[in-house]
Coordinates of C-alpha atoms in Angstrom, one line a residue:
M1 CA 27.0 4.8 51.4
P2 CA 27.1 4.2 55.2
I3 CA 28.3 7.1 57.3
S4 CA 30.5 4.7 59.3
F5 CA 32.3 3.8 56.1
L6 CA 33.0 7.4 55.4
R7 CA 34.4 7.9 58.9
S8 CA 36.9 5.1 58.3
L9 CA 38.4 6.9 55.3
D10 CA 41.2 9.3 55.2
P11 CA 39.7 12.8 55.7
R12 CA 41.1 14.0 52.3
L13 CA 39.6 10.9 50.5
C14 CA 36.3 11.4 52.4
A15 CA 36.1 15.0 51.1
L16 CA 36.8 13.8 47.6
V17 CA 33.9 11.2 47.8
L18 CA 31.4 13.7 49.1
G19 CA 32.4 16.3 46.5
L20 CA 31.9 13.8 43.7
A21 CA 28.5 12.9 45.1
A22 CA 27.5 16.5 45.3
A23 CA 28.5 17.0 41.7
V24 CA 26.7 13.9 40.3
L25 CA 23.4 14.3 42.1
P26 CA 22.4 17.7 40.7
A27 CA 23.4 16.5 37.3
A28 CA 21.1 13.5 37.6
G29 CA 18.3 15.7 38.8
V30 CA 18.7 18.0 35.7
Q31 CA 18.7 15.0 33.4
A32 CA 15.5 13.7 35.0
Q33 CA 13.8 17.0 34.5
A34 CA 14.9 17.1 30.9
V35 CA 12.9 14.0 30.0
Y36 CA 9.9 15.0 27.8
P37 CA 7.1 14.5 28.5
N38 CA 6.9 14.1 32.3
K39 CA 3.3 15.3 32.7
P40 CA 0.1 15.3 30.7
I41 CA 0.0 16.9 27.3
R42 CA -3.0 19.1 26.5
L43 CA -4.4 19.0 23.0
I44 CA -6.8 21.9 22.5
V45 CA -9.7 21.4 20.2
P46 CA -11.2 24.8 19.3
F47 CA -14.7 23.3 18.8
P48 CA -17.2 21.4 20.9
P49 CA -17.2 17.6 21.3
G50 CA -18.9 15.5 18.6
G51 CA -17.7 17.2 15.4
G52 CA -15.1 16.2 12.8
T53 CA -12.3 18.2 14.5
D54 CA -13.0 16.5 17.8
M55 CA -13.1 13.0 16.2
I56 CA -9.7 13.6 14.5
A57 CA -8.2 14.9 17.7
R58 CA -9.3 12.0 19.9
T59 CA -8.2 9.4 17.4
L60 CA -4.8 11.0 17.2
A61 CA -4.4 11.6 20.9
Q62 CA -5.4 8.0 21.8
K63 CA -2.8 6.6 19.4
M64 CA -0.1 9.0 20.6
A65 CA -0.8 7.9 24.2
D66 CA -1.0 4.2 23.4
Q67 CA 2.3 4.1 21.4
N68 CA 4.4 6.1 23.8
Q69 CA 2.8 5.6 27.3
W70 CA 2.0 9.3 27.3
N71 CA -1.0 11.1 28.8
V72 CA -2.6 13.2 26.1
V73 CA -5.8 15.0 27.2
V74 CA -8.2 16.5 24.7
D75 CA -9.4 20.0 25.9
N76 CA -12.4 21.3 24.0
R77 CA -12.4 25.2 23.8
P78 CA -15.2 26.2 21.5
G79 CA -16.2 29.7 20.5
A80 CA -15.8 32.5 17.9
G81 CA -15.4 30.1 15.0
G82 CA -12.4 28.4 16.7
N83 CA -10.6 31.6 17.5
L84 CA -10.9 31.2 21.3
G85 CA -9.2 27.9 21.4
M86 CA -6.5 29.0 19.0
D87 CA -5.8 32.1 21.1
A88 CA -5.6 30.0 24.3
A89 CA -3.0 27.8 22.6
A90 CA -1.0 30.8 21.2
K91 CA -0.8 32.3 24.7
S92 CA 0.1 29.1 26.5
S93 CA 3.6 28.4 27.8
P94 CA 5.9 27.1 25.0
D95 CA 7.0 24.1 26.8
G96 CA 5.5 21.3 24.7
Y97 CA 2.7 20.6 27.1
T98 CA 0.0 22.5 25.1
L99 CA -0.9 21.7 21.5
V100 CA -3.8 22.6 19.3
L101 CA -5.5 21.0 16.4
G102 CA -6.0 23.9 14.0
Q103 CA -7.7 23.8 10.6
T104 CA -8.2 25.9 7.5
S105 CA -10.8 28.2 9.0
N106 CA -8.9 29.4 12.1
L107 CA -5.5 29.4 10.5
A108 CA -5.8 30.4 6.9
I109 CA -9.2 32.1 6.6
N110 CA -9.9 34.0 9.8
P111 CA -6.8 36.2 9.5
A112 CA -8.4 37.6 6.3
L113 CA -11.9 37.8 7.8
H114 CA -11.0 39.5 11.0
A115 CA -9.1 42.9 11.1
K116 CA -8.1 42.3 14.7
L117 CA -7.6 38.6 15.2
P118 CA -6.1 38.0 18.7
Y119 CA -3.4 35.7 17.4
N120 CA -1.1 35.6 14.3
P121 CA -0.8 32.0 13.0
L122 CA 2.6 32.7 11.5
K123 CA 4.1 34.5 14.5
D124 CA 2.3 33.1 17.6
L125 CA 2.2 29.4 16.7
V126 CA 4.7 26.8 15.3
P127 CA 3.5 24.1 12.9
V128 CA 4.2 20.6 14.2
A129 CA 2.5 18.3 11.6
L130 CA -0.3 18.2 9.1
V131 CA -2.9 15.5 10.0
S132 CA -5.6 15.1 7.4
S133 CA -7.9 16.9 4.9
S134 CA -11.5 16.6 3.9
P135 CA -14.0 18.1 1.5
I136 CA -17.0 20.1 2.7
V137 CA -20.4 18.6 2.1
M138 CA -23.8 20.2 1.9
A139 CA -26.5 17.9 3.4
A140 CA -30.2 17.9 3.9
P141 CA -32.6 15.7 5.9
V142 CA -33.4 12.5 3.9
G143 CA -37.1 13.6 3.5
S144 CA -36.1 17.0 2.2
P145 CA -37.2 18.1 -1.3
Y146 CA -33.6 19.1 -2.0
K147 CA -32.0 16.2 -3.8
R148 CA -29.5 18.1 -6.0
F149 CA -27.8 21.5 -5.7
A150 CA -30.0 22.6 -8.6
D151 CA -33.0 22.1 -6.4
V152 CA -31.5 24.4 -3.8
V153 CA -30.8 27.0 -6.4
A154 CA -34.3 26.9 -7.8
A155 CA -35.9 27.2 -4.3
A156 CA -33.5 30.1 -3.3
K157 CA -34.3 32.0 -6.5
A158 CA -38.0 31.5 -6.1
R159 CA -37.9 32.5 -2.4
P160 CA -34.7 34.6 -1.7
D161 CA -33.3 34.3 1.8
S162 CA -35.9 31.7 2.9
V163 CA -33.9 28.5 2.6
T164 CA -31.9 28.1 5.8
L165 CA -28.2 27.0 5.8
G166 CA -26.5 26.0 9.0
Y167 CA -22.7 25.9 9.6
S168 CA -20.5 25.5 12.6
G169 CA -19.2 29.0 13.4
N170 CA -18.5 32.2 11.5
G171 CA -15.3 32.2 9.5
T172 CA -15.1 28.4 9.1
V173 CA -14.4 26.8 5.8
A174 CA -18.0 25.6 5.7
H175 CA -19.2 29.2 6.2
L176 CA -16.9 30.6 3.5
A177 CA -17.5 27.7 1.1
G178 CA -21.2 28.4 1.5
E179 CA -20.7 32.0 0.7
L180 CA -18.7 31.1 -2.4
A181 CA -21.3 28.5 -3.5
Q182 CA -24.1 31.1 -3.2
S183 CA -22.1 33.7 -5.1
A184 CA -21.3 31.2 -7.9
A185 CA -25.0 30.2 -8.2
G186 CA -26.3 33.7 -7.8
I187 CA -28.5 32.9 -4.8
R188 CA -29.0 34.0 -1.2
L189 CA -29.6 31.6 1.6
R190 CA -30.4 32.5 5.2
H191 CA -27.4 31.6 7.3
I192 CA -27.8 29.9 10.7
P193 CA -24.5 29.9 12.6
Y194 CA -23.9 27.3 15.4
K195 CA -21.3 27.0 18.0
G196 CA -20.5 23.4 17.0
A197 CA -21.7 20.5 15.0
A198 CA -23.7 18.6 17.7
Q199 CA -26.7 21.0 18.0
A200 CA -26.6 21.7 14.3
M201 CA -26.9 18.0 13.5
T202 CA -29.8 17.6 15.9
D203 CA -31.6 20.6 14.2
L204 CA -30.9 19.3 10.7
V205 CA -32.1 15.8 11.3
G206 CA -35.2 17.2 13.1
G207 CA -35.9 19.6 10.2
Q208 CA -35.4 22.9 12.1
I209 CA -32.9 23.9 9.3
D210 CA -33.0 23.0 5.6
L211 CA -29.3 22.5 4.9
Y212 CA -26.0 22.2 6.7
M213 CA -22.5 22.4 5.5
S214 CA -19.6 20.7 7.3
S215 CA -16.7 18.4 6.7
V216 CA -17.3 14.9 5.4
P217 CA -16.2 13.3 8.8
T218 CA -18.9 15.3 10.6
L219 CA -21.8 14.3 8.4
L220 CA -20.8 10.9 7.0
G221 CA -22.3 8.8 9.8
Q222 CA -25.7 10.3 9.5
V223 CA -25.6 10.0 5.7
R224 CA -24.7 6.3 6.0
N225 CA -27.5 5.6 8.5
G226 CA -30.0 7.1 6.2
K227 CA -31.0 10.2 8.2
L228 CA -29.3 12.7 5.9
R229 CA -28.8 13.1 2.2
A230 CA -25.5 14.4 0.8
I231 CA -26.3 16.9 -1.9
V232 CA -22.9 18.2 -3.1
V233 CA -19.2 18.3 -2.1
T234 CA -17.0 21.3 -2.5
S235 CA -13.7 19.6 -3.5
A236 CA -12.4 19.4 -7.1
Q237 CA -12.8 15.6 -7.0
R238 CA -15.6 13.5 -5.5
S239 CA -15.1 12.1 -2.0
A240 CA -14.0 8.5 -1.9
Q241 CA -16.6 8.0 1.0
L242 CA -19.4 9.7 -0.9
P243 CA -18.7 8.5 -4.5
E244 CA -22.3 9.1 -5.7
T245 CA -22.3 12.8 -4.5
P246 CA -21.4 15.2 -7.3
T247 CA -19.0 18.1 -6.8
L248 CA -20.0 21.8 -7.2
A249 CA -17.9 21.8 -10.4
E250 CA -19.9 19.0 -11.8
S251 CA -23.1 20.9 -10.8
G252 CA -22.3 23.7 -13.2
H253 CA -19.8 25.8 -11.2
K254 CA -16.4 25.1 -12.8
G255 CA -13.2 25.4 -10.9
F256 CA -14.8 25.3 -7.5
D257 CA -12.5 23.7 -4.9
A258 CA -12.6 24.2 -1.1
V259 CA -11.5 21.6 1.4
T260 CA -10.7 21.8 5.1
W261 CA -7.4 20.5 6.5
F262 CA -6.2 19.8 10.0
G263 CA -2.8 20.1 11.7
V264 CA -1.2 20.2 15.1
L265 CA 0.6 23.3 16.3
A266 CA 2.3 24.5 19.4
P267 CA 2.9 27.9 20.9
A268 CA 5.7 29.9 19.3
G269 CA 9.0 29.4 21.1
T270 CA 8.5 25.7 21.8
P271 CA 12.0 24.2 21.7
A272 CA 12.9 22.7 18.3
P273 CA 13.8 19.2 19.7
I274 CA 10.4 18.9 21.3
V275 CA 8.7 20.0 18.0
D276 CA 10.8 17.4 16.2
Q277 CA 9.9 14.7 18.7
L278 CA 6.2 15.5 18.5
N279 CA 6.4 15.5 14.7
Q280 CA 7.9 12.0 14.7
V281 CA 5.3 10.7 17.2
I282 CA 2.4 12.2 15.1
N283 CA 3.7 10.8 11.8
R284 CA 4.2 7.4 13.4
A285 CA 0.6 7.5 14.7
L286 CA -0.8 8.5 11.3
Q287 CA 1.1 5.6 9.7
Q288 CA -0.7 3.0 11.8
P289 CA -3.3 1.0 9.8
D290 CA -6.1 1.5 12.4
V291 CA -5.6 5.3 12.5
A292 CA -5.4 5.6 8.7
H293 CA -8.4 3.5 8.4
K294 CA -10.4 5.5 10.9
L295 CA -9.6 8.8 9.2
R296 CA -10.3 7.5 5.7
S297 CA -13.5 5.7 6.8
E298 CA -14.8 9.0 8.2
G299 CA -14.1 10.8 4.9
G300 CA -10.6 12.2 5.4
D301 CA -7.3 11.9 3.7
V302 CA -4.2 11.2 5.8
L303 CA -1.4 13.8 5.4
G304 CA 1.6 13.9 7.7
G305 CA 5.0 15.2 6.8
T306 CA 7.6 17.5 8.3
S307 CA 7.0 20.6 10.4
E308 CA 8.8 22.6 7.7
K309 CA 6.4 21.3 5.1
F310 CA 3.5 22.3 7.2
A311 CA 4.9 25.8 7.7
Q312 CA 5.3 26.3 3.9
F313 CA 1.8 24.9 3.3
L314 CA 0.3 27.2 6.0
A315 CA 1.9 30.3 4.4
A316 CA 0.6 29.3 1.0
E317 CA -2.9 28.6 2.3
M318 CA -3.1 31.9 4.1
L319 CA -2.2 33.7 0.8
R320 CA -4.7 31.6 -1.2
W321 CA -7.7 32.0 1.2
G322 CA -6.9 35.6 1.7
K323 CA -7.4 36.3 -2.0
I324 CA -10.7 34.2 -1.9
V325 CA -12.0 36.2 1.1
K326 CA -11.1 39.5 -0.6
A327 CA -12.8 38.5 -3.8
S328 CA -15.9 37.4 -2.0
G329 CA -16.2 40.6 0.0
A330 CA -16.8 38.5 3.2
S331 CA -15.9 40.2 6.6
L332 CA -16.7 39.5 10.2
D333 CA -15.6 42.9 11.6

């Protein structure tokens, strides 16, 4: 509004106009600040690039960005079996700009394995949405003598603690599933922990380790291109992407069922409207045919659902895996 025009008004009317402008402008500024998001969103992956968790995160982040014109940045924070990345997320500002892709190991298993975990999944994080789930698979190089789980059992009994088994980090589902499989079969393998899947895969294909356990998405590509052989899966049912690979239950160990699941969480205290908005965006992304196809083609099952459903699921999984850890006698402290 030109100053000359204001000068032409009655002084009392001029004061009224200026007062209204002063009242409206701050309100407009507050409204602009309230728009979410107005800066990049960080999605922490508590494992290195190249693994199954990283693939799921990048697929989801890209679709969230494409559908909403958001900037979603994947931030790999590996270490301590996923605990470092989870702790970083738990201690971040609860403003909706930091998320984390958690999984069974660092949310449901590690609280039972570690007496002093630096974060509490139920108190320090708020579930946003479940994403996917996947069986664990034991694989060997294609030229390996281990073609069935029975071959592994026979070799381990003949040469205790000589057959090497790699996995991505202590306290992961693969680690604990490996412990349970050995207990069920009455054998002892020599564990080789890695900080992530990339180096482990290189060593496995190169024959530096005998076996490796990880999620189906991590190993499926190398199985399909003929470099690795899938020996057994840990789920109750066979994997749709590895239909010829038997389960541990089919291999003589009845009732065995261990899968890894993935979900997005935010720091505790993140406003409920933001959690709801993120939940809707994630569910919409998971419903897109290309995302669903990508996750399923890599060996995963699409989940989704409400944040409340995820919270209930997490509490139940912590209880279930806590009992499994106690029964196995496993501990990392």
